[in-house]
């Protein structure tokens, strides 16, 4: 194609790579498209935050947009992007119809982050004290919205192979609408391994995670109420540092010096605090996607103890970076063993580095992704013709969401 390739990213929030895995993921996608020579504009209806990345320093144009405002139509017509990337399905719901109407030839991509309906259905099953079943997904209104959004887009980027299989088997989504693109990392070489703090130089347990994310808050409650006292019984001198952006008052109230349960708040440098910790604890009881905190632990050479939900779709058949267990007794035992046994700890560290180098290298995915984008652009109409459900949903969305949005715009005036 001869025209300048322009990517428009419509962000749910401004990227905060030091606050959440989602922010890091977005910066990886930006890097991927920049390497392909795209001119990139990032827009969002969200308020600026103190911790957002400086996009303009990264060579990305930044612009604030409004919900339910036709000024977006004028903006996108003038920009005339060749590719539009929606950051989570909520942005496709709000702006997808405007993109389709004003730039019908633009390739529409959706970055799902994780399947929201899966996370919410699992959370509901957990709170109702019953096992999760895939049929629970059909009861979630979010599933209807999220699947409709996936169908309306030309391609959805998935970070979890498990979730791709779920979409194909449970919701019967055509696999041509889905593309596996996990977190994209740089390799860890032997020199970097030797530069990491040693077993002896590290101390303490750590949990890290954004507290706006419900699974993280629940995991910290689980540690406080059930697990930590059992670890402390075996390791009386042990300390657990809880780090995370946006802690609420109920999180801060868990701080207890006597128990060695310390709420540290936002980490100025997340990798630094993880690198200097001996073991990451992540007893996640519900959730979806792949867990940025556990990949970060591997990058930092820090073994982890997590649950089967925590490790889901992250390591294939490769041995875990520590232990994957679901019972309280097993979790406690694994945490103590990793903290005390250097041999087990070093083996776990090596397992994590192997997982990074075999499953998450940017080099493994970037060329194929570039080819996929070009292939879709070269025959976009044919691709859309095979997606009748998407075309039908797009038709009805244009007629319903469009007029609702116009009504809200008039009402706001």
mmCIF file of C-alpha atoms in Angstrom:
data_model
loop_
_atom_site.group_PDB
_atom_site.id
_atom_site.type_symbol
_atom_site.label_atom_id
_atom_site.label_comp_id
_atom_site.label_asym_id
_atom_site.label_seq_id
_atom_site.Cartn_x
_atom_site.Cartn_y
_atom_site.Cartn_z
ATOM 1 C CA UNK A 1 0.000 0.000 0.000
ATOM 2 C CA UNK A 2 1.350 3.420 -0.958
ATOM 3 C CA UNK A 3 -0.457 5.577 1.567
ATOM 4 C CA UNK A 4 1.174 6.418 4.890
ATOM 5 C CA UNK A 5 0.128 3.849 7.466
ATOM 6 C CA UNK A 6 -1.680 5.560 10.323
ATOM 7 C CA UNK A 7 -2.735 3.818 13.517
ATOM 8 C CA UNK A 8 -5.390 5.321 15.763
ATOM 9 C CA UNK A 9 -5.548 3.792 19.253
ATOM 10 C CA UNK A 10 -8.703 4.527 21.234
ATOM 11 C CA UNK A 11 -7.699 3.977 24.849
ATOM 12 C CA UNK A 12 -9.960 3.092 27.750
ATOM 13 C CA UNK A 13 -7.395 4.902 29.934
ATOM 14 C CA UNK A 14 -4.038 6.564 29.304
ATOM 15 C CA UNK A 15 -1.282 3.936 29.558
ATOM 16 C CA UNK A 16 0.337 3.561 32.978
ATOM 17 C CA UNK A 17 2.956 0.814 32.478
ATOM 18 C CA UNK A 18 4.192 1.182 36.071
ATOM 19 C CA UNK A 19 0.668 0.749 37.475
ATOM 20 C CA UNK A 20 -0.721 -2.259 35.609
ATOM 21 C CA UNK A 21 0.053 -5.040 33.149
ATOM 22 C CA UNK A 22 -2.542 -3.491 30.808
ATOM 23 C CA UNK A 23 -0.440 -0.331 30.588
ATOM 24 C CA UNK A 24 2.666 -2.363 29.810
ATOM 25 C CA UNK A 25 0.775 -4.353 27.192
ATOM 26 C CA UNK A 26 -0.340 -1.158 25.452
ATOM 27 C CA UNK A 27 3.216 0.170 25.286
ATOM 28 C CA UNK A 28 4.319 -3.144 23.746
ATOM 29 C CA UNK A 29 1.664 -2.793 21.028
ATOM 30 C CA UNK A 30 2.738 0.796 20.363
ATOM 31 C CA UNK A 31 6.338 -0.387 19.982
ATOM 32 C CA UNK A 32 5.230 -3.149 17.604
ATOM 33 C CA UNK A 33 3.405 -0.740 15.284
ATOM 34 C CA UNK A 34 6.191 1.856 15.450
ATOM 35 C CA UNK A 35 8.641 -0.781 14.216
ATOM 36 C CA UNK A 36 6.289 -1.391 11.271
ATOM 37 C CA UNK A 37 6.559 2.305 10.364
ATOM 38 C CA UNK A 38 3.103 3.413 11.498
ATOM 39 C CA UNK A 39 2.346 6.994 12.455
ATOM 40 C CA UNK A 40 0.481 6.597 15.764
ATOM 41 C CA UNK A 41 -2.193 8.726 17.435
ATOM 42 C CA UNK A 42 -3.500 7.767 20.865
ATOM 43 C CA UNK A 43 -6.829 9.180 22.024
ATOM 44 C CA UNK A 44 -8.924 8.596 25.135
ATOM 45 C CA UNK A 45 -11.982 10.043 26.893
ATOM 46 C CA UNK A 46 -10.255 9.392 30.252
ATOM 47 C CA UNK A 47 -8.876 12.112 32.506
ATOM 48 C CA UNK A 48 -5.116 12.600 32.523
ATOM 49 C CA UNK A 49 -3.370 10.915 35.461
ATOM 50 C CA UNK A 50 -0.197 11.691 37.373
ATOM 51 C CA UNK A 51 1.251 8.313 36.420
ATOM 52 C CA UNK A 52 0.437 8.158 32.690
ATOM 53 C CA UNK A 53 3.325 7.671 30.294
ATOM 54 C CA UNK A 54 4.482 10.683 28.265
ATOM 55 C CA UNK A 55 3.206 9.503 24.884
ATOM 56 C CA UNK A 56 4.648 12.427 22.959
ATOM 57 C CA UNK A 57 8.130 11.550 24.225
ATOM 58 C CA UNK A 58 7.487 8.096 22.749
ATOM 59 C CA UNK A 59 6.724 9.648 19.338
ATOM 60 C CA UNK A 60 2.954 9.193 19.679
ATOM 61 C CA UNK A 61 0.453 12.009 19.137
ATOM 62 C CA UNK A 62 -1.937 12.399 22.088
ATOM 63 C CA UNK A 63 -5.456 13.815 21.973
ATOM 64 C CA UNK A 64 -8.373 13.850 24.395
ATOM 65 C CA UNK A 65 -11.795 12.942 22.994
ATOM 66 C CA UNK A 66 -15.333 13.093 24.366
ATOM 67 C CA UNK A 67 -18.004 10.439 24.618
ATOM 68 C CA UNK A 68 -21.212 11.066 22.689
ATOM 69 C CA UNK A 69 -19.781 13.989 20.768
ATOM 70 C CA UNK A 70 -19.707 14.347 16.987
ATOM 71 C CA UNK A 71 -16.400 16.218 17.217
ATOM 72 C CA UNK A 72 -14.867 12.722 17.062
ATOM 73 C CA UNK A 73 -16.382 12.251 13.582
ATOM 74 C CA UNK A 74 -14.657 15.403 12.317
ATOM 75 C CA UNK A 75 -11.392 14.344 13.965
ATOM 76 C CA UNK A 76 -11.285 10.812 12.574
ATOM 77 C CA UNK A 77 -12.256 11.892 9.049
ATOM 78 C CA UNK A 78 -9.385 14.336 9.027
ATOM 79 C CA UNK A 79 -6.923 11.818 10.487
ATOM 80 C CA UNK A 80 -8.136 9.070 8.120
ATOM 81 C CA UNK A 81 -6.357 6.159 9.873
ATOM 82 C CA UNK A 82 -5.606 2.928 8.015
ATOM 83 C CA UNK A 83 -5.850 0.884 11.237
ATOM 84 C CA UNK A 84 -7.898 1.541 14.382
ATOM 85 C CA UNK A 85 -7.115 -0.327 17.602
ATOM 86 C CA UNK A 86 -9.773 -0.383 20.327
ATOM 87 C CA UNK A 87 -8.390 -0.783 23.844
ATOM 88 C CA UNK A 88 -10.956 -3.179 25.352
ATOM 89 C CA UNK A 89 -14.497 -3.788 24.140
ATOM 90 C CA UNK A 90 -15.963 -0.749 25.932
ATOM 91 C CA UNK A 91 -14.136 1.578 23.537
ATOM 92 C CA UNK A 92 -15.382 -0.353 20.520
ATOM 93 C CA UNK A 93 -18.931 -0.019 21.876
ATOM 94 C CA UNK A 94 -18.585 3.732 22.227
ATOM 95 C CA UNK A 95 -16.622 4.573 19.079
ATOM 96 C CA UNK A 96 -16.795 1.546 16.773
ATOM 97 C CA UNK A 97 -19.872 2.740 14.921
ATOM 98 C CA UNK A 98 -18.292 6.156 14.361
ATOM 99 C CA UNK A 99 -15.143 4.522 12.969
ATOM 100 C CA UNK A 100 -17.201 2.269 10.672
ATOM 101 C CA UNK A 101 -19.281 5.183 9.422
ATOM 102 C CA UNK A 102 -16.465 7.703 8.872
ATOM 103 C CA UNK A 103 -13.556 5.414 7.917
ATOM 104 C CA UNK A 104 -15.161 2.238 6.551
ATOM 105 C CA UNK A 105 -11.930 1.029 4.947
ATOM 106 C CA UNK A 106 -9.864 1.186 8.157
ATOM 107 C CA UNK A 107 -8.887 -2.177 9.619
ATOM 108 C CA UNK A 108 -10.590 -2.505 13.015
ATOM 109 C CA UNK A 109 -8.591 -4.328 15.700
ATOM 110 C CA UNK A 110 -9.694 -5.078 19.259
ATOM 111 C CA UNK A 111 -7.206 -5.650 22.066
ATOM 112 C CA UNK A 112 -9.262 -7.667 24.536
ATOM 113 C CA UNK A 113 -6.673 -7.550 27.400
ATOM 114 C CA UNK A 114 -8.560 -10.424 29.030
ATOM 115 C CA UNK A 115 -12.066 -11.787 28.635
ATOM 116 C CA UNK A 116 -14.051 -9.571 30.982
ATOM 117 C CA UNK A 117 -17.036 -11.927 30.957
ATOM 118 C CA UNK A 118 -14.840 -14.845 32.055
ATOM 119 C CA UNK A 119 -13.355 -12.862 34.941
ATOM 120 C CA UNK A 120 -16.789 -11.647 36.090
ATOM 121 C CA UNK A 121 -18.452 -15.073 35.788
ATOM 122 C CA UNK A 122 -15.649 -16.670 37.795
ATOM 123 C CA UNK A 123 -15.903 -13.926 40.404
ATOM 124 C CA UNK A 124 -19.654 -14.491 40.713
ATOM 125 C CA UNK A 125 -19.213 -18.275 41.060
ATOM 126 C CA UNK A 126 -16.530 -17.728 43.720
ATOM 127 C CA UNK A 127 -18.744 -15.388 45.749
ATOM 128 C CA UNK A 128 -21.625 -17.862 45.498
ATOM 129 C CA UNK A 129 -19.260 -20.619 46.752
ATOM 130 C CA UNK A 130 -19.764 -22.915 43.776
ATOM 131 C CA UNK A 131 -17.578 -24.217 40.929
ATOM 132 C CA UNK A 132 -17.383 -22.131 37.762
ATOM 133 C CA UNK A 133 -18.979 -23.669 34.672
ATOM 134 C CA UNK A 134 -18.607 -22.331 31.125
ATOM 135 C CA UNK A 135 -22.412 -22.162 30.864
ATOM 136 C CA UNK A 136 -22.192 -19.360 33.482
ATOM 137 C CA UNK A 137 -20.825 -17.173 30.698
ATOM 138 C CA UNK A 138 -24.185 -17.159 28.929
ATOM 139 C CA UNK A 139 -25.780 -15.507 31.957
ATOM 140 C CA UNK A 140 -23.408 -12.530 31.926
ATOM 141 C CA UNK A 141 -24.703 -9.413 30.177
ATOM 142 C CA UNK A 142 -21.073 -8.396 29.712
ATOM 143 C CA UNK A 143 -20.586 -11.544 27.606
ATOM 144 C CA UNK A 144 -23.263 -10.402 25.169
ATOM 145 C CA UNK A 145 -21.566 -7.006 24.837
ATOM 146 C CA UNK A 146 -18.044 -8.393 24.645
ATOM 147 C CA UNK A 147 -18.800 -11.110 22.078
ATOM 148 C CA UNK A 148 -20.737 -8.600 19.943
ATOM 149 C CA UNK A 149 -17.690 -6.334 19.982
ATOM 150 C CA UNK A 150 -15.371 -9.186 18.952
ATOM 151 C CA UNK A 151 -17.711 -10.044 16.071
ATOM 152 C CA UNK A 152 -17.903 -6.436 14.856
ATOM 153 C CA UNK A 153 -14.108 -6.122 14.655
ATOM 154 C CA UNK A 154 -11.929 -7.510 11.886
ATOM 155 C CA UNK A 155 -9.500 -9.127 14.325
ATOM 156 C CA UNK A 156 -9.287 -9.474 18.102
ATOM 157 C CA UNK A 157 -5.902 -9.765 19.790
ATOM 158 C CA UNK A 158 -5.872 -12.421 22.510
ATOM 159 C CA UNK A 159 -3.230 -12.827 25.207
ATOM 160 C CA UNK A 160 -4.515 -16.203 26.420
ATOM 161 C CA UNK A 161 -4.715 -19.396 24.347
ATOM 162 C CA UNK A 162 -7.248 -20.737 26.847
ATOM 163 C CA UNK A 163 -9.537 -17.797 26.127
ATOM 164 C CA UNK A 164 -9.154 -18.275 22.373
ATOM 165 C CA UNK A 165 -10.257 -21.893 22.751
ATOM 166 C CA UNK A 166 -13.157 -20.767 24.944
ATOM 167 C CA UNK A 167 -14.343 -18.271 22.325
ATOM 168 C CA UNK A 168 -14.170 -20.898 19.590
ATOM 169 C CA UNK A 169 -15.777 -23.767 21.522
ATOM 170 C CA UNK A 170 -18.339 -22.001 23.735
ATOM 171 C CA UNK A 171 -19.274 -18.959 21.640
ATOM 172 C CA UNK A 172 -18.484 -20.498 18.210
ATOM 173 C CA UNK A 173 -16.333 -17.536 17.141
ATOM 174 C CA UNK A 174 -14.601 -18.069 13.791
ATOM 175 C CA UNK A 175 -10.881 -18.569 14.481
ATOM 176 C CA UNK A 176 -10.100 -16.171 11.599
ATOM 177 C CA UNK A 177 -11.373 -13.355 13.850
ATOM 178 C CA UNK A 178 -8.914 -14.185 16.643
ATOM 179 C CA UNK A 179 -5.146 -13.760 16.848
ATOM 180 C CA UNK A 180 -2.855 -14.928 19.654
ATOM 181 C CA UNK A 181 -0.534 -12.107 20.681
ATOM 182 C CA UNK A 182 0.698 -12.456 24.277
ATOM 183 C CA UNK A 183 2.919 -10.065 26.202
ATOM 184 C CA UNK A 184 5.976 -9.267 24.077
ATOM 185 C CA UNK A 185 9.241 -9.359 25.990
ATOM 186 C CA UNK A 186 12.968 -9.183 25.372
ATOM 187 C CA UNK A 187 15.110 -12.313 25.927
ATOM 188 C CA UNK A 188 16.926 -12.874 29.218
ATOM 189 C CA UNK A 189 20.569 -13.863 28.610
ATOM 190 C CA UNK A 190 23.193 -15.432 30.858
ATOM 191 C CA UNK A 191 24.789 -12.056 31.664
ATOM 192 C CA UNK A 192 21.474 -10.640 32.927
ATOM 193 C CA UNK A 193 20.908 -13.740 35.075
ATOM 194 C CA UNK A 194 24.290 -13.261 36.786
ATOM 195 C CA UNK A 195 23.494 -9.590 37.403
ATOM 196 C CA UNK A 196 20.289 -10.411 39.294
ATOM 197 C CA UNK A 197 20.400 -10.282 43.107
ATOM 198 C CA UNK A 198 21.360 -13.681 44.529
ATOM 199 C CA UNK A 199 19.264 -15.889 46.806
ATOM 200 C CA UNK A 200 21.233 -14.612 49.816
ATOM 201 C CA UNK A 201 20.881 -10.953 48.813
ATOM 202 C CA UNK A 202 17.105 -11.183 48.635
ATOM 203 C CA UNK A 203 14.669 -11.209 51.525
ATOM 204 C CA UNK A 204 10.952 -11.142 52.254
ATOM 205 C CA UNK A 205 7.819 -12.185 50.405
ATOM 206 C CA UNK A 206 6.007 -9.817 48.050
ATOM 207 C CA UNK A 207 2.592 -9.370 46.472
ATOM 208 C CA UNK A 208 2.155 -6.734 43.770
ATOM 209 C CA UNK A 209 -0.932 -5.730 41.804
ATOM 210 C CA UNK A 210 -3.184 -2.822 40.868
ATOM 211 C CA UNK A 211 -5.945 -2.502 43.479
ATOM 212 C CA UNK A 212 -8.503 -1.275 40.945
ATOM 213 C CA UNK A 213 -8.506 -4.916 39.808
ATOM 214 C CA UNK A 214 -10.847 -6.987 42.007
ATOM 215 C CA UNK A 215 -8.875 -10.295 41.812
ATOM 216 C CA UNK A 216 -5.867 -8.524 43.359
ATOM 217 C CA UNK A 217 -7.850 -7.139 46.279
ATOM 218 C CA UNK A 218 -9.386 -10.562 46.890
ATOM 219 C CA UNK A 219 -5.939 -12.211 46.837
ATOM 220 C CA UNK A 220 -4.641 -9.764 49.450
ATOM 221 C CA UNK A 221 -7.658 -10.474 51.673
ATOM 222 C CA UNK A 222 -6.956 -14.212 51.289
ATOM 223 C CA UNK A 223 -3.339 -13.692 52.319
ATOM 224 C CA UNK A 224 -4.325 -11.589 55.318
ATOM 225 C CA UNK A 225 -7.176 -13.739 56.602
ATOM 226 C CA UNK A 226 -5.909 -17.249 55.871
ATOM 227 C CA UNK A 227 -2.462 -17.838 54.401
ATOM 228 C CA UNK A 228 -0.043 -15.390 56.016
ATOM 229 C CA UNK A 229 -0.566 -16.547 59.611
ATOM 230 C CA UNK A 230 0.310 -20.122 58.556
ATOM 231 C CA UNK A 231 3.502 -18.982 56.810
ATOM 232 C CA UNK A 232 4.365 -16.807 59.793
ATOM 233 C CA UNK A 233 3.920 -19.769 62.131
ATOM 234 C CA UNK A 234 6.711 -21.613 60.292
ATOM 235 C CA UNK A 235 8.813 -18.511 59.587
ATOM 236 C CA UNK A 236 8.338 -16.152 62.560
ATOM 237 C CA UNK A 237 10.708 -13.520 61.141
ATOM 238 C CA UNK A 238 9.014 -13.433 57.708
ATOM 239 C CA UNK A 239 7.751 -10.168 56.243
ATOM 240 C CA UNK A 240 5.252 -9.708 53.393
ATOM 241 C CA UNK A 241 5.352 -6.488 51.403
ATOM 242 C CA UNK A 242 2.092 -5.640 49.606
ATOM 243 C CA UNK A 243 2.639 -3.252 46.711
ATOM 244 C CA UNK A 244 0.049 -1.897 44.299
ATOM 245 C CA UNK A 245 -1.278 1.226 42.637
ATOM 246 C CA UNK A 246 -4.502 2.852 43.832
ATOM 247 C CA UNK A 247 -4.880 1.213 47.264
ATOM 248 C CA UNK A 248 -8.175 2.118 48.922
ATOM 249 C CA UNK A 249 -8.627 2.829 52.622
ATOM 250 C CA UNK A 250 -9.765 -0.765 53.202
ATOM 251 C CA UNK A 251 -6.433 -1.958 51.732
ATOM 252 C CA UNK A 252 -4.365 0.460 53.823
ATOM 253 C CA UNK A 253 -6.150 -0.669 56.989
ATOM 254 C CA UNK A 254 -4.657 -4.167 56.597
ATOM 255 C CA UNK A 255 -1.167 -2.838 57.421
ATOM 256 C CA UNK A 256 0.169 -4.531 60.564
ATOM 257 C CA UNK A 257 3.807 -4.198 61.632
ATOM 258 C CA UNK A 258 3.489 -6.810 64.359
ATOM 259 C CA UNK A 259 2.269 -9.423 61.873
ATOM 260 C CA UNK A 260 4.879 -8.455 59.271
ATOM 261 C CA UNK A 261 2.034 -7.656 56.848
ATOM 262 C CA UNK A 262 3.099 -4.345 55.353
ATOM 263 C CA UNK A 263 1.018 -2.299 52.892
ATOM 264 C CA UNK A 264 3.594 -0.374 50.854
ATOM 265 C CA UNK A 265 1.315 1.331 48.280
ATOM 266 C CA UNK A 266 2.522 2.148 44.798
ATOM 267 C CA UNK A 267 6.013 0.911 43.895
ATOM 268 C CA UNK A 268 8.129 3.661 42.355
ATOM 269 C CA UNK A 269 10.046 0.932 40.483
ATOM 270 C CA UNK A 270 8.094 -2.333 40.426
ATOM 271 C CA UNK A 271 10.942 -4.374 38.949
ATOM 272 C CA UNK A 272 13.346 -3.152 41.621
ATOM 273 C CA UNK A 273 11.154 -4.276 44.525
ATOM 274 C CA UNK A 274 10.385 -7.633 42.885
ATOM 275 C CA UNK A 275 14.093 -8.245 42.094
ATOM 276 C CA UNK A 276 15.028 -7.729 45.719
ATOM 277 C CA UNK A 277 12.309 -10.033 47.065
ATOM 278 C CA UNK A 278 12.833 -13.743 47.495
ATOM 279 C CA UNK A 279 9.335 -15.059 46.643
ATOM 280 C CA UNK A 280 6.219 -13.640 44.954
ATOM 281 C CA UNK A 281 2.902 -14.783 46.451
ATOM 282 C CA UNK A 282 -0.145 -14.620 44.151
ATOM 283 C CA UNK A 283 -3.077 -16.657 45.544
ATOM 284 C CA UNK A 284 -5.558 -15.588 42.852
ATOM 285 C CA UNK A 285 -8.977 -17.220 43.209
ATOM 286 C CA UNK A 286 -10.629 -15.787 40.105
ATOM 287 C CA UNK A 287 -9.566 -13.795 37.080
ATOM 288 C CA UNK A 288 -8.758 -14.115 33.392
ATOM 289 C CA UNK A 289 -6.018 -13.364 30.884
ATOM 290 C CA UNK A 290 -2.370 -13.906 31.738
ATOM 291 C CA UNK A 291 -0.907 -12.310 34.820
ATOM 292 C CA UNK A 292 1.575 -9.503 34.327
ATOM 293 C CA UNK A 293 2.777 -9.777 37.935
ATOM 294 C CA UNK A 294 3.844 -13.391 37.363
ATOM 295 C CA UNK A 295 5.662 -12.608 34.112
ATOM 296 C CA UNK A 296 7.370 -9.714 35.876
ATOM 297 C CA UNK A 297 8.457 -12.141 38.608
ATOM 298 C CA UNK A 298 10.057 -14.355 35.947
ATOM 299 C CA UNK A 299 11.809 -11.369 34.364
ATOM 300 C CA UNK A 300 13.179 -10.421 37.788
ATOM 301 C CA UNK A 301 14.353 -13.955 38.540
ATOM 302 C CA UNK A 302 11.930 -14.166 41.459
ATOM 303 C CA UNK A 303 10.139 -17.509 41.954
ATOM 304 C CA UNK A 304 6.409 -17.427 42.649
ATOM 305 C CA UNK A 305 3.666 -19.420 44.304
ATOM 306 C CA UNK A 306 0.298 -19.095 42.604
ATOM 307 C CA UNK A 307 -2.934 -20.953 41.862
ATOM 308 C CA UNK A 308 -4.113 -22.761 38.739
ATOM 309 C CA UNK A 309 -6.139 -19.655 37.838
ATOM 310 C CA UNK A 310 -2.974 -17.581 38.276
ATOM 311 C CA UNK A 311 -0.867 -19.738 35.971
ATOM 312 C CA UNK A 312 -3.620 -20.383 33.404
ATOM 313 C CA UNK A 313 -2.383 -20.298 29.805
ATOM 314 C CA UNK A 314 1.002 -18.935 30.867
ATOM 315 C CA UNK A 315 3.495 -21.796 30.671
ATOM 316 C CA UNK A 316 2.098 -24.541 28.414
ATOM 317 C CA UNK A 317 3.841 -27.780 29.456
ATOM 318 C CA UNK A 318 6.936 -26.052 30.803
ATOM 319 C CA UNK A 319 7.647 -26.383 34.548
ATOM 320 C CA UNK A 320 6.463 -23.371 36.562
ATOM 321 C CA UNK A 321 8.576 -20.616 38.077
ATOM 322 C CA UNK A 322 7.983 -22.088 41.520
ATOM 323 C CA UNK A 323 4.741 -23.822 42.512
ATOM 324 C CA UNK A 324 1.149 -23.917 41.249
ATOM 325 C CA UNK A 325 -1.190 -25.082 44.037
ATOM 326 C CA UNK A 326 -4.754 -24.433 45.101
ATOM 327 C CA UNK A 327 -5.064 -25.606 48.713
ATOM 328 C CA UNK A 328 -4.072 -23.392 51.629
ATOM 329 C CA UNK A 329 -1.806 -26.091 53.094
ATOM 330 C CA UNK A 330 0.011 -26.654 49.782
ATOM 331 C CA UNK A 331 0.354 -22.913 49.192
ATOM 332 C CA UNK A 332 1.857 -22.399 52.642
ATOM 333 C CA UNK A 333 4.247 -25.337 52.266
ATOM 334 C CA UNK A 334 5.376 -24.159 48.809
ATOM 335 C CA UNK A 335 6.014 -20.615 50.037
ATOM 336 C CA UNK A 336 8.123 -21.838 52.967
ATOM 337 C CA UNK A 337 10.127 -24.283 50.821
ATOM 338 C CA UNK A 338 10.922 -21.647 48.201
ATOM 339 C CA UNK A 339 11.973 -19.185 50.863
ATOM 340 C CA UNK A 340 14.282 -21.638 52.651
ATOM 341 C CA UNK A 341 15.666 -24.052 50.035
ATOM 342 C CA UNK A 342 18.203 -22.449 47.699
ATOM 343 C CA UNK A 343 18.331 -25.472 45.367
ATOM 344 C CA UNK A 344 14.571 -25.450 44.791
ATOM 345 C CA UNK A 345 14.661 -21.637 44.463
ATOM 346 C CA UNK A 346 17.406 -21.654 41.787
ATOM 347 C CA UNK A 347 15.599 -24.334 39.774
ATOM 348 C CA UNK A 348 12.360 -22.314 39.947
ATOM 349 C CA UNK A 349 14.221 -19.175 38.810
ATOM 350 C CA UNK A 350 15.625 -21.022 35.791
ATOM 351 C CA UNK A 351 12.159 -22.374 34.934
ATOM 352 C CA UNK A 352 10.816 -18.807 34.811
ATOM 353 C CA UNK A 353 13.600 -17.634 32.506
ATOM 354 C CA UNK A 354 12.922 -20.604 30.206
ATOM 355 C CA UNK A 355 9.211 -19.716 30.060
ATOM 356 C CA UNK A 356 10.044 -16.104 29.075
ATOM 357 C CA UNK A 357 12.577 -17.135 26.422
ATOM 358 C CA UNK A 358 10.395 -19.838 24.870
ATOM 359 C CA UNK A 359 6.916 -18.294 25.028
ATOM 360 C CA UNK A 360 7.017 -14.497 25.234
ATOM 361 C CA UNK A 361 9.787 -13.157 23.037
ATOM 362 C CA UNK A 362 8.760 -10.257 20.828
ATOM 363 C CA UNK A 363 10.879 -11.777 18.044
ATOM 364 C CA UNK A 364 8.611 -14.843 17.967
ATOM 365 C CA UNK A 365 5.533 -12.798 17.069
ATOM 366 C CA UNK A 366 6.356 -9.456 15.446
ATOM 367 C CA UNK A 367 6.921 -10.594 11.838
ATOM 368 C CA UNK A 368 3.866 -12.857 11.727
ATOM 369 C CA UNK A 369 1.693 -10.109 13.199
ATOM 370 C CA UNK A 370 2.926 -7.616 10.590
ATOM 371 C CA UNK A 371 2.078 -10.136 7.846
ATOM 372 C CA UNK A 372 -1.380 -10.707 9.330
ATOM 373 C CA UNK A 373 -2.167 -6.981 9.342
ATOM 374 C CA UNK A 374 -0.983 -6.571 5.734
ATOM 375 C CA UNK A 375 -2.922 -9.622 4.579
ATOM 376 C CA UNK A 376 -6.151 -8.351 6.141
ATOM 377 C CA UNK A 377 -5.657 -4.881 4.678
ATOM 378 C CA UNK A 378 -5.048 -6.306 1.213
ATOM 379 C CA UNK A 379 -8.380 -8.155 1.110
ATOM 380 C CA UNK A 380 -10.503 -6.575 3.815
ATOM 381 C CA UNK A 381 -13.840 -6.743 2.019
ATOM 382 C CA UNK A 382 -13.497 -10.474 1.405
ATOM 383 C CA UNK A 383 -12.581 -11.012 5.067
ATOM 384 C CA UNK A 384 -15.685 -9.083 6.148
ATOM 385 C CA UNK A 385 -17.939 -10.991 3.761
ATOM 386 C CA UNK A 386 -17.131 -14.206 5.646
ATOM 387 C CA UNK A 387 -18.232 -12.594 8.921
ATOM 388 C CA UNK A 388 -21.977 -12.200 8.412
ATOM 389 C CA UNK A 389 -22.768 -12.126 12.142
ATOM 390 C CA UNK A 390 -20.356 -9.232 12.541
ATOM 391 C CA UNK A 391 -21.892 -7.370 9.598
ATOM 392 C CA UNK A 392 -25.365 -7.893 11.034
ATOM 393 C CA UNK A 393 -24.305 -6.613 14.445
ATOM 394 C CA UNK A 394 -22.545 -3.656 12.843
ATOM 395 C CA UNK A 395 -25.750 -2.805 10.955
ATOM 396 C CA UNK A 396 -27.920 -2.867 14.069
ATOM 397 C CA UNK A 397 -25.332 -1.069 16.177
ATOM 398 C CA UNK A 398 -25.124 1.743 13.647
ATOM 399 C CA UNK A 399 -28.869 2.123 13.865
ATOM 400 C CA UNK A 400 -29.287 1.783 17.643
ATOM 401 C CA UNK A 401 -26.116 3.050 19.308
ATOM 402 C CA UNK A 402 -25.803 5.851 16.772
ATOM 403 C CA UNK A 403 -29.186 7.339 17.575
ATOM 404 C CA UNK A 404 -28.805 6.837 21.325
ATOM 405 C CA UNK A 405 -25.472 8.659 21.162
ATOM 406 C CA UNK A 406 -26.968 11.460 19.051
ATOM 407 C CA UNK A 407 -29.809 11.805 21.573
ATOM 408 C CA UNK A 408 -27.351 12.030 24.489
ATOM 409 C CA UNK A 409 -25.322 14.626 22.574
ATOM 410 C CA UNK A 410 -28.392 16.797 21.993
ATOM 411 C CA UNK A 411 -29.481 16.308 25.626
ATOM 412 C CA UNK A 412 -26.029 17.384 26.852
ATOM 413 C CA UNK A 413 -26.303 20.634 24.914
#
